[in-house]
Structures are given as structure tokens and as C-alpha cells.
PDB file of C-alpha atoms in Angstrom:
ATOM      1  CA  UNK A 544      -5.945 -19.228   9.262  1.00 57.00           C
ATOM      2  CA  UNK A 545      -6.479 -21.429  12.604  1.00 56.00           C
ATOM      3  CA  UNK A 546      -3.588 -22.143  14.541  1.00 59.00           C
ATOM      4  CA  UNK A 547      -4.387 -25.618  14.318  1.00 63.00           C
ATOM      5  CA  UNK A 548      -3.689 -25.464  10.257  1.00 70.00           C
ATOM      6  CA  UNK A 549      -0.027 -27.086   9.730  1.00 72.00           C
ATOM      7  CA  UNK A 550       0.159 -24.118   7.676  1.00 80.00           C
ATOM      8  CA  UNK A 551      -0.088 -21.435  10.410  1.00 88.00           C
ATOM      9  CA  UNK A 552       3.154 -19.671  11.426  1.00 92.00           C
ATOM     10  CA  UNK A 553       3.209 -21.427  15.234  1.00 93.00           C
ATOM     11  CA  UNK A 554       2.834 -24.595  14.038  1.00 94.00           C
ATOM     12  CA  UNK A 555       5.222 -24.327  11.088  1.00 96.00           C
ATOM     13  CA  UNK A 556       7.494 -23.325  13.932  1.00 96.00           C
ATOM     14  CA  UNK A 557       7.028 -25.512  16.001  1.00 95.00           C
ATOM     15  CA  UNK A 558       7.527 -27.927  13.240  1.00 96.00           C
ATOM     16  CA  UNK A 559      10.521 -26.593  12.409  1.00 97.00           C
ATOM     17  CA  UNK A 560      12.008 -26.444  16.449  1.00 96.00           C
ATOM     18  CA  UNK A 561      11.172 -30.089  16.660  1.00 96.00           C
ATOM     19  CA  UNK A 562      12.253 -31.889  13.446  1.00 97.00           C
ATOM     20  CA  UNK A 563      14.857 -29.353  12.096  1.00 96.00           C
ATOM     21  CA  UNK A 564      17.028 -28.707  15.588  1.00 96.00           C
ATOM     22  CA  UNK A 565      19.615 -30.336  17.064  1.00 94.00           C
ATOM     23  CA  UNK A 566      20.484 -34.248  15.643  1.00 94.00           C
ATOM     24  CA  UNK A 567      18.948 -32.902  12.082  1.00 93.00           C
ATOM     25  CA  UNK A 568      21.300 -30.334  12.152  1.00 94.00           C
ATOM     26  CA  UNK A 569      24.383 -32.439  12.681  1.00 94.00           C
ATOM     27  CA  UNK A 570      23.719 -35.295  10.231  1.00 89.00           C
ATOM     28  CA  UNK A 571      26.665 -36.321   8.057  1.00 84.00           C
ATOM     29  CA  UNK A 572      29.262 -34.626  10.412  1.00 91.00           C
ATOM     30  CA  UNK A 573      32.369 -37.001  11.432  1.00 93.00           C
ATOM     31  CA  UNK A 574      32.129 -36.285  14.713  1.00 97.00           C
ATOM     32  CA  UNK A 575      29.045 -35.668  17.271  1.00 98.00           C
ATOM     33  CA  UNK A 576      29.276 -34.919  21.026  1.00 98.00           C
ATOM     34  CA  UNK A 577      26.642 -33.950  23.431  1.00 97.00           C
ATOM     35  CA  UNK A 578      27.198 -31.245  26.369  1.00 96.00           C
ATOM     36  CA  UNK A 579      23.969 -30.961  28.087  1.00 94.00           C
ATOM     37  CA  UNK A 580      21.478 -29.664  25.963  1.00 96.00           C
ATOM     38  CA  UNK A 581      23.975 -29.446  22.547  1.00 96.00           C
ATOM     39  CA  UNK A 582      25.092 -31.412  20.243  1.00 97.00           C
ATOM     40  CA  UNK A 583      28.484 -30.391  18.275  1.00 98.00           C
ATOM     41  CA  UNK A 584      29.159 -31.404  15.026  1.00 98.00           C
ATOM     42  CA  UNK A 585      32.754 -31.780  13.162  1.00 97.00           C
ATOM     43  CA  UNK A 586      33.057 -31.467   9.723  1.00 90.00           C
ATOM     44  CA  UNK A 587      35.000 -31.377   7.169  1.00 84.00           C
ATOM     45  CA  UNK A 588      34.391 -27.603   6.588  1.00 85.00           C
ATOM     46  CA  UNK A 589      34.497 -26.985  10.003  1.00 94.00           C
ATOM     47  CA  UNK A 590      32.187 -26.933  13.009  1.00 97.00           C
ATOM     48  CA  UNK A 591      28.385 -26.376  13.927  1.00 98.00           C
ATOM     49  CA  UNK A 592      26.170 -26.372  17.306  1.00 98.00           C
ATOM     50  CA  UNK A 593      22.735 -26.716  17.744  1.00 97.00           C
ATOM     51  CA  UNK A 594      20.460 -27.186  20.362  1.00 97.00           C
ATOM     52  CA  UNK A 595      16.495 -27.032  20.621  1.00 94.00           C
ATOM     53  CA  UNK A 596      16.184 -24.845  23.922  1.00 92.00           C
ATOM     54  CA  UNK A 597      19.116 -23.539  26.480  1.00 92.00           C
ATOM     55  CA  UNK A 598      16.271 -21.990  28.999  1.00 81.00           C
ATOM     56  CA  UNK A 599      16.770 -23.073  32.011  1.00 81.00           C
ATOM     57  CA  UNK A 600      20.510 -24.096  31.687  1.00 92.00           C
ATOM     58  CA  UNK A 601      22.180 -23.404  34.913  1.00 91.00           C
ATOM     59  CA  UNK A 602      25.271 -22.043  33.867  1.00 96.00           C
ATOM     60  CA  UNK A 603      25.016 -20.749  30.580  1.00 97.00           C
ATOM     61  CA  UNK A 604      28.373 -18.795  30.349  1.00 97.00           C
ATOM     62  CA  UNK A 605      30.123 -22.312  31.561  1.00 97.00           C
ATOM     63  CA  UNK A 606      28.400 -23.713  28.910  1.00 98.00           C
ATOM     64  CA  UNK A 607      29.418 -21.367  26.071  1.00 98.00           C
ATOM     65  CA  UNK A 608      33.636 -21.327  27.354  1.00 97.00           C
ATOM     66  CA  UNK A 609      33.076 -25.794  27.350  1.00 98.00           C
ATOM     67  CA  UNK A 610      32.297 -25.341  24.234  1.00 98.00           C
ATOM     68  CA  UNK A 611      34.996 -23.096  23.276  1.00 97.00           C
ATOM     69  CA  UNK A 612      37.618 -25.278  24.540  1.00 97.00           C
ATOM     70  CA  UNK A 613      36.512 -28.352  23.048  1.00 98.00           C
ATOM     71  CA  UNK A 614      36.859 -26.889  19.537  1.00 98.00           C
ATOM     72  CA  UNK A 615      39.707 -25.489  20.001  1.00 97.00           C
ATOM     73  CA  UNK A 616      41.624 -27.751  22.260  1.00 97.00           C
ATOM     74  CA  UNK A 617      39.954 -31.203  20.974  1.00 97.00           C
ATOM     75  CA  UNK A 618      39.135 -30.631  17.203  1.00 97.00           C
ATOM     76  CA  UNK A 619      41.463 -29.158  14.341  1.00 96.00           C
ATOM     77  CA  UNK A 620      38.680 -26.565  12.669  1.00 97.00           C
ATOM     78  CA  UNK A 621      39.812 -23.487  12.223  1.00 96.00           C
ATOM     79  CA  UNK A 622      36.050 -21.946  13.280  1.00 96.00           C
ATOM     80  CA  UNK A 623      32.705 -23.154  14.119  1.00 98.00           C
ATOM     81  CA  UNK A 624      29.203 -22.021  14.116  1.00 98.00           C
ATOM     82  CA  UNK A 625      26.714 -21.304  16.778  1.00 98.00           C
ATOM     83  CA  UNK A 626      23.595 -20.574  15.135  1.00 96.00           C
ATOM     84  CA  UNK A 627      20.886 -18.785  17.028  1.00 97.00           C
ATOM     85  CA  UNK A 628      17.400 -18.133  15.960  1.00 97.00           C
ATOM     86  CA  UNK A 629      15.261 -15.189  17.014  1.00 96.00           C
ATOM     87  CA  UNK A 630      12.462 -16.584  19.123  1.00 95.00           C
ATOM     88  CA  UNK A 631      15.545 -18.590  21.290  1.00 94.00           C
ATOM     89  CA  UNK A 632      16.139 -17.964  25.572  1.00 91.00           C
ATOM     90  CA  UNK A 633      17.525 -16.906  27.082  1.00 93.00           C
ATOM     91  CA  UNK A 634      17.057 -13.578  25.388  1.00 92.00           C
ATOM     92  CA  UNK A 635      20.664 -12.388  26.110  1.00 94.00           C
ATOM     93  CA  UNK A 636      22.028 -15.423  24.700  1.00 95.00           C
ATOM     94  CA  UNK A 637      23.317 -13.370  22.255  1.00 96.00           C
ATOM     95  CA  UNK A 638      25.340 -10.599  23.885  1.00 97.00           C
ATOM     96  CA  UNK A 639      26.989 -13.501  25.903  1.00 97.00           C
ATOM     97  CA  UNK A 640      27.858 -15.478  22.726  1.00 97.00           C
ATOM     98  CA  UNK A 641      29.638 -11.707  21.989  1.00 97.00           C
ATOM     99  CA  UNK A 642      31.259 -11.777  25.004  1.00 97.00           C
ATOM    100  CA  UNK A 643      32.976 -14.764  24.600  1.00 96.00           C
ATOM    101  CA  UNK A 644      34.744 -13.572  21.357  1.00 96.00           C
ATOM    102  CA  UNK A 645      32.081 -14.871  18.934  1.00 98.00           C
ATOM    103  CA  UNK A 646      31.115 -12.355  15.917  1.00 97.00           C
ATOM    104  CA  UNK A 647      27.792 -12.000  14.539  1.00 97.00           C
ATOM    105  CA  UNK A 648      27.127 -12.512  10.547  1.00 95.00           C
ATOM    106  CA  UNK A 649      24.491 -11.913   9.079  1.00 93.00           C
ATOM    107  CA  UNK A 650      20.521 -12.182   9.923  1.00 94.00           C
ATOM    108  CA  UNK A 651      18.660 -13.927   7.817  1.00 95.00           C
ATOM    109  CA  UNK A 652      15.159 -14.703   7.882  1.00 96.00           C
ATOM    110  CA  UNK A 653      13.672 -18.482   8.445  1.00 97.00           C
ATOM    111  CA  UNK A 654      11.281 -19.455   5.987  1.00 96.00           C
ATOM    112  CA  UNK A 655       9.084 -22.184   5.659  1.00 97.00           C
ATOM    113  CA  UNK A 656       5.332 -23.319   4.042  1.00 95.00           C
ATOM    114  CA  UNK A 657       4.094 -26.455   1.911  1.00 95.00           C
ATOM    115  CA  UNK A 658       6.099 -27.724  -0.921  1.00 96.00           C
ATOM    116  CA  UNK A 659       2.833 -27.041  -2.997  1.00 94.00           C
ATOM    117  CA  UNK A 660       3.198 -23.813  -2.790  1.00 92.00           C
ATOM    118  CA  UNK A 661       6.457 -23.627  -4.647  1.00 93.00           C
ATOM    119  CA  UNK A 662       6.032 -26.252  -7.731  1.00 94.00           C
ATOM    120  CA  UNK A 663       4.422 -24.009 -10.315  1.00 90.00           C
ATOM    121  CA  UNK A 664       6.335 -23.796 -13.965  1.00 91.00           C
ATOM    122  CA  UNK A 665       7.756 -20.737 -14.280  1.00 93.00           C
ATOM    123  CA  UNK A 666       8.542 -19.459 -18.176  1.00 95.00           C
ATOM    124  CA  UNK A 667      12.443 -18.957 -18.731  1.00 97.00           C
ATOM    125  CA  UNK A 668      14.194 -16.383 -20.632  1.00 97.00           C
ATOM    126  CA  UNK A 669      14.672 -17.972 -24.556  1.00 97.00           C
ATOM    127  CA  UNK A 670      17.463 -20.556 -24.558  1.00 97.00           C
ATOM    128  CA  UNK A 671      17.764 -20.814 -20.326  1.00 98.00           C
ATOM    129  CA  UNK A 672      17.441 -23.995 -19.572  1.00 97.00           C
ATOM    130  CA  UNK A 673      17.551 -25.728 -15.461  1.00 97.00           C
ATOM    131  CA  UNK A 674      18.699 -29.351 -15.118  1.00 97.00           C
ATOM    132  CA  UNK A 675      20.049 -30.707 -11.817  1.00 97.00           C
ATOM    133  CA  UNK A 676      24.444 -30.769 -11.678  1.00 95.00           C
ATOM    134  CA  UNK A 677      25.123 -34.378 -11.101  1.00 93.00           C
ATOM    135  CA  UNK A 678      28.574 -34.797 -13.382  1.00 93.00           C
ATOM    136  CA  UNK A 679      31.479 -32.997 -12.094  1.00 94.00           C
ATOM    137  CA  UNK A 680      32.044 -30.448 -14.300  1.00 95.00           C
ATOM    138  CA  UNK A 681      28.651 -29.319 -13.883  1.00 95.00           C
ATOM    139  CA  UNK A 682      28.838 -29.879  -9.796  1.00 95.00           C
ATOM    140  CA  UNK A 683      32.049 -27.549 -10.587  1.00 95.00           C
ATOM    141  CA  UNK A 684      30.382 -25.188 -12.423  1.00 94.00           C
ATOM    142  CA  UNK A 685      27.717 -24.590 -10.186  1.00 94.00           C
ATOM    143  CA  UNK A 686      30.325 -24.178  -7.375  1.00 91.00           C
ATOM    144  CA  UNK A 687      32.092 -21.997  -8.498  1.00 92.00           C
ATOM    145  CA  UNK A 688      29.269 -19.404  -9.492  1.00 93.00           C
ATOM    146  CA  UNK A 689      28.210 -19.527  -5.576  1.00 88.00           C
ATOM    147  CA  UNK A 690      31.479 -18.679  -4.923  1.00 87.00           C
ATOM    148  CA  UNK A 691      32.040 -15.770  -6.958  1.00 87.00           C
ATOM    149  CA  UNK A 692      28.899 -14.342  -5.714  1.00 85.00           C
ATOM    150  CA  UNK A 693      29.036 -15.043  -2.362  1.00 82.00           C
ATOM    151  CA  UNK A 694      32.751 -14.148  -1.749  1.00 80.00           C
ATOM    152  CA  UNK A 695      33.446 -17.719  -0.280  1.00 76.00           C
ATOM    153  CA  UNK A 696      31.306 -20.980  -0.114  1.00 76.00           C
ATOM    154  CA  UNK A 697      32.610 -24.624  -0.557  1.00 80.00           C
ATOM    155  CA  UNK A 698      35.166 -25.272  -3.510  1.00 86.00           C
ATOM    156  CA  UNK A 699      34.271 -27.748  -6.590  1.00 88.00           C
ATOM    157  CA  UNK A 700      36.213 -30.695  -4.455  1.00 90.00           C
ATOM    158  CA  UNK A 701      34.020 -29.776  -1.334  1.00 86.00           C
ATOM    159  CA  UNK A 702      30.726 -29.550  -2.904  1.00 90.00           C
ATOM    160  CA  UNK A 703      31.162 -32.805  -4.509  1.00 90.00           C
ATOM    161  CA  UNK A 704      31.996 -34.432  -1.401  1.00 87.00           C
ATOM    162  CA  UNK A 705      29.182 -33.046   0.313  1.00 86.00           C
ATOM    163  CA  UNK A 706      26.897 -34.310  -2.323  1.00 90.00           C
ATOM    164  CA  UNK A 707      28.532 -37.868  -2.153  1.00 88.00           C
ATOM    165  CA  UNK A 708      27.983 -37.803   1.699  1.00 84.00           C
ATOM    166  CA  UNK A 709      24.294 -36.991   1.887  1.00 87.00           C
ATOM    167  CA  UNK A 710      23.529 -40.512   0.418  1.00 87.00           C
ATOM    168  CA  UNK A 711      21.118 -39.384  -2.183  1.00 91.00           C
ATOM    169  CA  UNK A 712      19.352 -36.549  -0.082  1.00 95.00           C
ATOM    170  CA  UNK A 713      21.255 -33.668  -1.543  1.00 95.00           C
ATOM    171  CA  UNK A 714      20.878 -32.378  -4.950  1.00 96.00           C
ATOM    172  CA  UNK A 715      22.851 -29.504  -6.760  1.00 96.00           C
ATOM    173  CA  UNK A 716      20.471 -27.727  -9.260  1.00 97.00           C
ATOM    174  CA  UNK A 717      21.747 -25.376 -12.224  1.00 97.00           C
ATOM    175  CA  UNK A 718      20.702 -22.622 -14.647  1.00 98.00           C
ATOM    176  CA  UNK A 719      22.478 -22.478 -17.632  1.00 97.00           C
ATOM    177  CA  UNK A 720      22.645 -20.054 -20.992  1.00 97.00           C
ATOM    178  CA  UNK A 721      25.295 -21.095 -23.724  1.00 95.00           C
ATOM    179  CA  UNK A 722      27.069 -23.168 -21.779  1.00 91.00           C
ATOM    180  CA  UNK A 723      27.345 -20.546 -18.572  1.00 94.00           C
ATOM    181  CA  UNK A 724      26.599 -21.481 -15.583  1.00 96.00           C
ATOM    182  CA  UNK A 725      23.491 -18.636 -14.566  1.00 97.00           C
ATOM    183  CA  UNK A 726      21.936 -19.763 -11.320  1.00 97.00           C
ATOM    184  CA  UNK A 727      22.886 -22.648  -8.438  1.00 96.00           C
ATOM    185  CA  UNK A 728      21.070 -23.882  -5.538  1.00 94.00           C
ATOM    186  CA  UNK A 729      20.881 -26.728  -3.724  1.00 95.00           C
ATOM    187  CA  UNK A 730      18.341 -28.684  -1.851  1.00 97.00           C
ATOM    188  CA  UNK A 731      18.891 -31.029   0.822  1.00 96.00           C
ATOM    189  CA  UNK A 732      16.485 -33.268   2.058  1.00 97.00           C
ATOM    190  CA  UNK A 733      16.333 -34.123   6.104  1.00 95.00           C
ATOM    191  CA  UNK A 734      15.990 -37.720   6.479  1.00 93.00           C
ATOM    192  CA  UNK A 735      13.151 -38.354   9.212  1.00 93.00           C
ATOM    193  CA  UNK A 736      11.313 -35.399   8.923  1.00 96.00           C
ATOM    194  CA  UNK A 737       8.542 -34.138   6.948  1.00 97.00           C
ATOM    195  CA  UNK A 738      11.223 -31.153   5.394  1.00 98.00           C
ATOM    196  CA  UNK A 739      13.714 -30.826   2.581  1.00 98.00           C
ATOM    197  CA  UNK A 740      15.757 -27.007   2.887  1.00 97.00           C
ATOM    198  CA  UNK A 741      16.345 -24.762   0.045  1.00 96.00           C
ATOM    199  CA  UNK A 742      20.449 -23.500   0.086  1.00 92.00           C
ATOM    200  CA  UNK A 743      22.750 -21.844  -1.499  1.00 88.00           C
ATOM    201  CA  UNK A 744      20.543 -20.150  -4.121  1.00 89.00           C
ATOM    202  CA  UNK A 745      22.394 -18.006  -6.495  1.00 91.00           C
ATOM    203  CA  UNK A 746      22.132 -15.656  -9.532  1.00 94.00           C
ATOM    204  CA  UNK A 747      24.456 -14.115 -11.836  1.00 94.00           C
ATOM    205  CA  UNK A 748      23.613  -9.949 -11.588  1.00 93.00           C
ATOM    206  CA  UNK A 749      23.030  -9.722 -15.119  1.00 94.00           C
ATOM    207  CA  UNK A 750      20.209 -12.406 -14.765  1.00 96.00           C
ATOM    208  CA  UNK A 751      18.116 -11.311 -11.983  1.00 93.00           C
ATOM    209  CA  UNK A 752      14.727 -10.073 -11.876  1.00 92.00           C
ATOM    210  CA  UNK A 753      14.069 -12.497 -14.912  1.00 95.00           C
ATOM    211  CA  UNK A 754      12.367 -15.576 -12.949  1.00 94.00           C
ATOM    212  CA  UNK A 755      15.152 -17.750 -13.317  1.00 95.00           C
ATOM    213  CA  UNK A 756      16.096 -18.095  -8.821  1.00 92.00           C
ATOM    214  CA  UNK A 757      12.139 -18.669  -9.334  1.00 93.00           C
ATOM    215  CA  UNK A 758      11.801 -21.457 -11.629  1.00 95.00           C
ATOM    216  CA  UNK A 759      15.303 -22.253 -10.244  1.00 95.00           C
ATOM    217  CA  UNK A 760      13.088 -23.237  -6.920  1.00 94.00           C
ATOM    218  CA  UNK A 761      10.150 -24.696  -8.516  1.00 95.00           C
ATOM    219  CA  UNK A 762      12.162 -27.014  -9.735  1.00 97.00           C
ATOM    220  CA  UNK A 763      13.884 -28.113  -6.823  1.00 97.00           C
ATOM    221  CA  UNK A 764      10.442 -28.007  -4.586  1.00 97.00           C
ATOM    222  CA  UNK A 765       9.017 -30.233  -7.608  1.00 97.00           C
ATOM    223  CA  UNK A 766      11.765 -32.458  -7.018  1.00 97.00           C
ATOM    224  CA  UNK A 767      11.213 -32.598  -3.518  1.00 98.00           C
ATOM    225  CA  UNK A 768       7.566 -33.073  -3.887  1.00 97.00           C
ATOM    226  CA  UNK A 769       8.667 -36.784  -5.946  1.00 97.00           C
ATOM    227  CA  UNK A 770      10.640 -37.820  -2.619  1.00 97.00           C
ATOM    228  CA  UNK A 771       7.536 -36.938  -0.452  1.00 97.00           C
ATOM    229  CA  UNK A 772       8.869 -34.177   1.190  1.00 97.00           C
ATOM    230  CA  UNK A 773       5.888 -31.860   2.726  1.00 97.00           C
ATOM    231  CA  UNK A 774       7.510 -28.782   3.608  1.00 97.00           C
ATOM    232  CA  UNK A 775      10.167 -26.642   2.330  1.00 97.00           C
ATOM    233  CA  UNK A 776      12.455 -24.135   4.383  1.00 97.00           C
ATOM    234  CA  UNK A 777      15.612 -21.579   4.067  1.00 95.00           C
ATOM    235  CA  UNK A 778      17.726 -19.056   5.458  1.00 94.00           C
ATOM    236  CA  UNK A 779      16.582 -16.176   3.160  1.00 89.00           C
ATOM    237  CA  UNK A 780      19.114 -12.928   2.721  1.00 84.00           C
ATOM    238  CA  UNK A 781      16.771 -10.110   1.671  1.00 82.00           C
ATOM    239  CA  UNK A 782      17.857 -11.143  -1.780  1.00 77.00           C
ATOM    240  CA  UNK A 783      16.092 -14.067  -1.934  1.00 80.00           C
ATOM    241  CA  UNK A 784      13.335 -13.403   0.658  1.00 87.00           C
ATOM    242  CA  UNK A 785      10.870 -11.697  -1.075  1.00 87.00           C
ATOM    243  CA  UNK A 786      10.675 -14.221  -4.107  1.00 84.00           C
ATOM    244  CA  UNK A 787      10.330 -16.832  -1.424  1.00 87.00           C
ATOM    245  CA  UNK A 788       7.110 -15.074  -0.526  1.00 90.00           C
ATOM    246  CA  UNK A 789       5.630 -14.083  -3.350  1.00 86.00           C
ATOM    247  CA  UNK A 790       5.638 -18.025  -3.546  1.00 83.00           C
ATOM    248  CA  UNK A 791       3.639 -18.701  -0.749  1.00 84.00           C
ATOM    249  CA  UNK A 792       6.329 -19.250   2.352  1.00 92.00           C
ATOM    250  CA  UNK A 793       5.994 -17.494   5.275  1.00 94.00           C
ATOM    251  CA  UNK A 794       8.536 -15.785   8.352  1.00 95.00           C
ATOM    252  CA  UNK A 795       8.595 -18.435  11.245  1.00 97.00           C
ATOM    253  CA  UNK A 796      11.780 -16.778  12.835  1.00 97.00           C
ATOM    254  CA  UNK A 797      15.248 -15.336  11.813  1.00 97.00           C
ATOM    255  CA  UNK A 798      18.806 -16.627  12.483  1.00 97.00           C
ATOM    256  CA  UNK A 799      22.157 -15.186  12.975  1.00 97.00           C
ATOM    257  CA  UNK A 800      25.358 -17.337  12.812  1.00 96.00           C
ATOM    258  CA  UNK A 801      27.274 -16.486  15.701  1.00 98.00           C
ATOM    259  CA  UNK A 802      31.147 -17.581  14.135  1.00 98.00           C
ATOM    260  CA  UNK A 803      34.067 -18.833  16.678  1.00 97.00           C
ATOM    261  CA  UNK A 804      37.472 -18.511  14.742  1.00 96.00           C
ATOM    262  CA  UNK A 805      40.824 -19.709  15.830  1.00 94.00           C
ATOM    263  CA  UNK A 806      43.042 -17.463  14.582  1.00 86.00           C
ATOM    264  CA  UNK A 807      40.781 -14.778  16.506  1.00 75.00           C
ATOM    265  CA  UNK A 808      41.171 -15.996  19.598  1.00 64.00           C
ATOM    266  CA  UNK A 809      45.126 -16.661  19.193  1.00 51.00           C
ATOM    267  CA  UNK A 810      45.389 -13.277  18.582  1.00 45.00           C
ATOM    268  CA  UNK A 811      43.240 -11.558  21.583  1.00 50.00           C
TER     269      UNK A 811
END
């Protein structure tokens, strides 16, 4: 594949770098600020930086502590995210985001390809059925099967809220088996860019290795595909990853969520 095909890893990257970054990254937050090359996001859940390139930041240790203190001393979250991506610089940007009392979570892989290559049907297991969560006890539903998975996630109020705020760009999709909730995921749509991002995605144990996270995401991709979305991307847990590829998506990068808590630093 040339390197000039949209489809080729560098360009997908640098696709993603340029439209996915920094003011895509804090859309729908209540508050924004800038501080040099970041911009810092409040929401409801808590708070999230991004940035599309620190090299060449004079003081990057200065620049980590500002940001520090204006969670904690300006803001009322109890944590915030940093989230760093593999291919970033400086390449110690990490071990100084340690230093400063953040904690690494898991690394997950970035990836990304055409929304073509994800729309196929997929068959379902007799009487599985996938339909997108749009009243409340379904939104609920949904919710609260990412959250028993998971360990943690948004509650039933929260992920209703964040569907009401995206304005029609984020959808909550479902399977369902006699009335159980099976499967979640959600995809959100980035207004101004040529990408919609596949989150969230969930499967009871019991149901796995079935198709269902499979046709789960061919039917969010073909929903993207209606809204003329081109591309498709996600933070993939090994879980996920490989079904993600077997689908036609490719590695760009990884990320790792670098995590600020209060109580943390109270107590150091």
C-alpha cells in the first residue's frame, strides 16, 4: 500500500493527530482553557488534557505542575486525565508525568481504517437481536452492563446526560436476548472531521466468541456510514483488538491514560 493511500498507517495517523487531538478532544466539556500548547477540559465526570505535540516546550516539568494546580486549586474534579499516545515527544514525557504523582492505566492500542471496512452483516445467535438504546430504560440497561464489566464507567443518569449533550452525535447501541441486556457500545461522532470513534464496547462472558461485539460494530459503523462519517477509530483493550482487525482496522499508535487524583495527592 503507498503511503499516499488515506488508508496507509502514516496517513491514518496523521489523520488522526490532526483532526482527533486537542479541541476534538474537549468538545462538550463546561469548561476549556489553553496553557501553551494544551487545552483542559472540565466535565462533568471529571477532567481531560490534550494536546497535538509538547516537543519543543521549554519547560515541560513547569508545564505538567501548572497543570496540576489548576485542577486542583481552580476546578472541583476529583481527578483528571492526561492521555498520552505512543509515537508522542518528548519521549520521557512519560516518566515525568510519573514523577509528578500521575499513575499509569492501562495501554491500549489506537485503531483506525475506513468505515467500509466494518459494515458487513454479521449472523446473530437465534433470538439476539441489536437496536440502538435511545429510551431510558434501555440507555439504563446498557449502562449498567458496561459497568458491571468494566468495574466502573458512567452511571444510567451520566450516560444519559452525555448522550443529551452530544447534540445528536452520540449514539448508545445494545444487544439484547430475552429482555437482557448482552452487549453495549457506543459511537460518537466528531463534528468537523472526517471520524466517528467506537467506545465503550462490551460483552456479557457468557456471550463472547459468538459475533455479537462484531455485528455489535457493524452496526454502529453502518450507522456512521448514513451520517457520512469516513473513518472509524478506538482505544482497543486486547479484548476487543483483535476483532477490530480481523475487520479491516489497523495499529496507528497506542495510548495510556496517565490519571491525576485528588485524594492522592492530599495524602502524599
Amino acid at each position: 500500500m503507498s503511503e499516499r493511500s488515506p488508508e496507509h498507517p502514516a496517513a491514518l495517523l496523521r489523520a488522526y493527530d490532526e483532526q482527533l487531538r486537542r479541541d476534538a478532544e474537549v468538545q462538550g466539556a463546561d469548561v476549556v482553557t489553553e496553557d501553551g500548547p494544551l487545552v483542559r477540559g472540565v466535565f462533568s465526570w471529571g477532567g481531560f488534557v490534550s494536546y497535538r505535540d509538547l516537543d519543543g516546550v521549554d519547560d515541560l516539568d513547569a508545564l505538567i505542575e501548572r497543570t496540576a494546580a489548576y485542577y486542583r486549586d481552580e476546578t472541583a474534579v476529583d481527578q483528571f486525565e492526561w492521555k498520552t499516545r505512543g509515537h508522542d515527544l518528548p519521549v520521557d514525557l512519560t516518566e515525568r508525568l510519573l514523577a509528578h504523582g500521575f499513575g499509569a492505566e492501562e495501554i491500549e492500542t489506537v485503531m483506525a481504517g475506513s468505515v467500509e471496512r466494518l459494515v458487513a452483516e454479521v449472523p446473530l445467535p437465534d433470538g439476539v437481536t441489536i437496536k440502538q438504546a435511545t429510551d431510558p430504560a434501555d440507555i439504563t440497561r446498557a449502562a449498567v452492563l458496561q459497568f458491571d464489566v468494566f468495574g466502573d464507567g458512567a452511571t444510567p443518569e451520566q450516560a444519559q446526560e452525555r448522550l443529551a449533550r452530544s447534540k445528536g452525535y452520540g449514539s448508545l447501541w445494545m444487544a439484547e436476548f430475552d429482555g437482557q441486556a448482552i452487549s453495549a457500545g457506543r459511537l460518537e461522532i466528531v463534528p468537523g472531521t472526517e471520524f466517528a470513534g467506537l467506545w465503550g464496547g462490551v460483552t456479557q462472558a457468557d456471550w463472547r466468541g459468538k459475533g455479537i461485539y462484531r455485528a455489535l460494530t457493524a452496526a454502529r459503523a453502518r450507522h456512521a456510514r448514513e451520517r457520512g462519517v469516513r473513518y472509524l477509530h478506538s482505544d482497543s483493550l486486547e479484548t476487543s483488538r483483535p476483532i477490530l482487525e480481523r475487520s479491516g482496522l489497523i495499529k496507528i499508535t497506542t495510548t495510556t491514560p496517565y490519571v491525576w487524583h485528588r485524594d492522592a495527592e492530599s495524602r502524599a
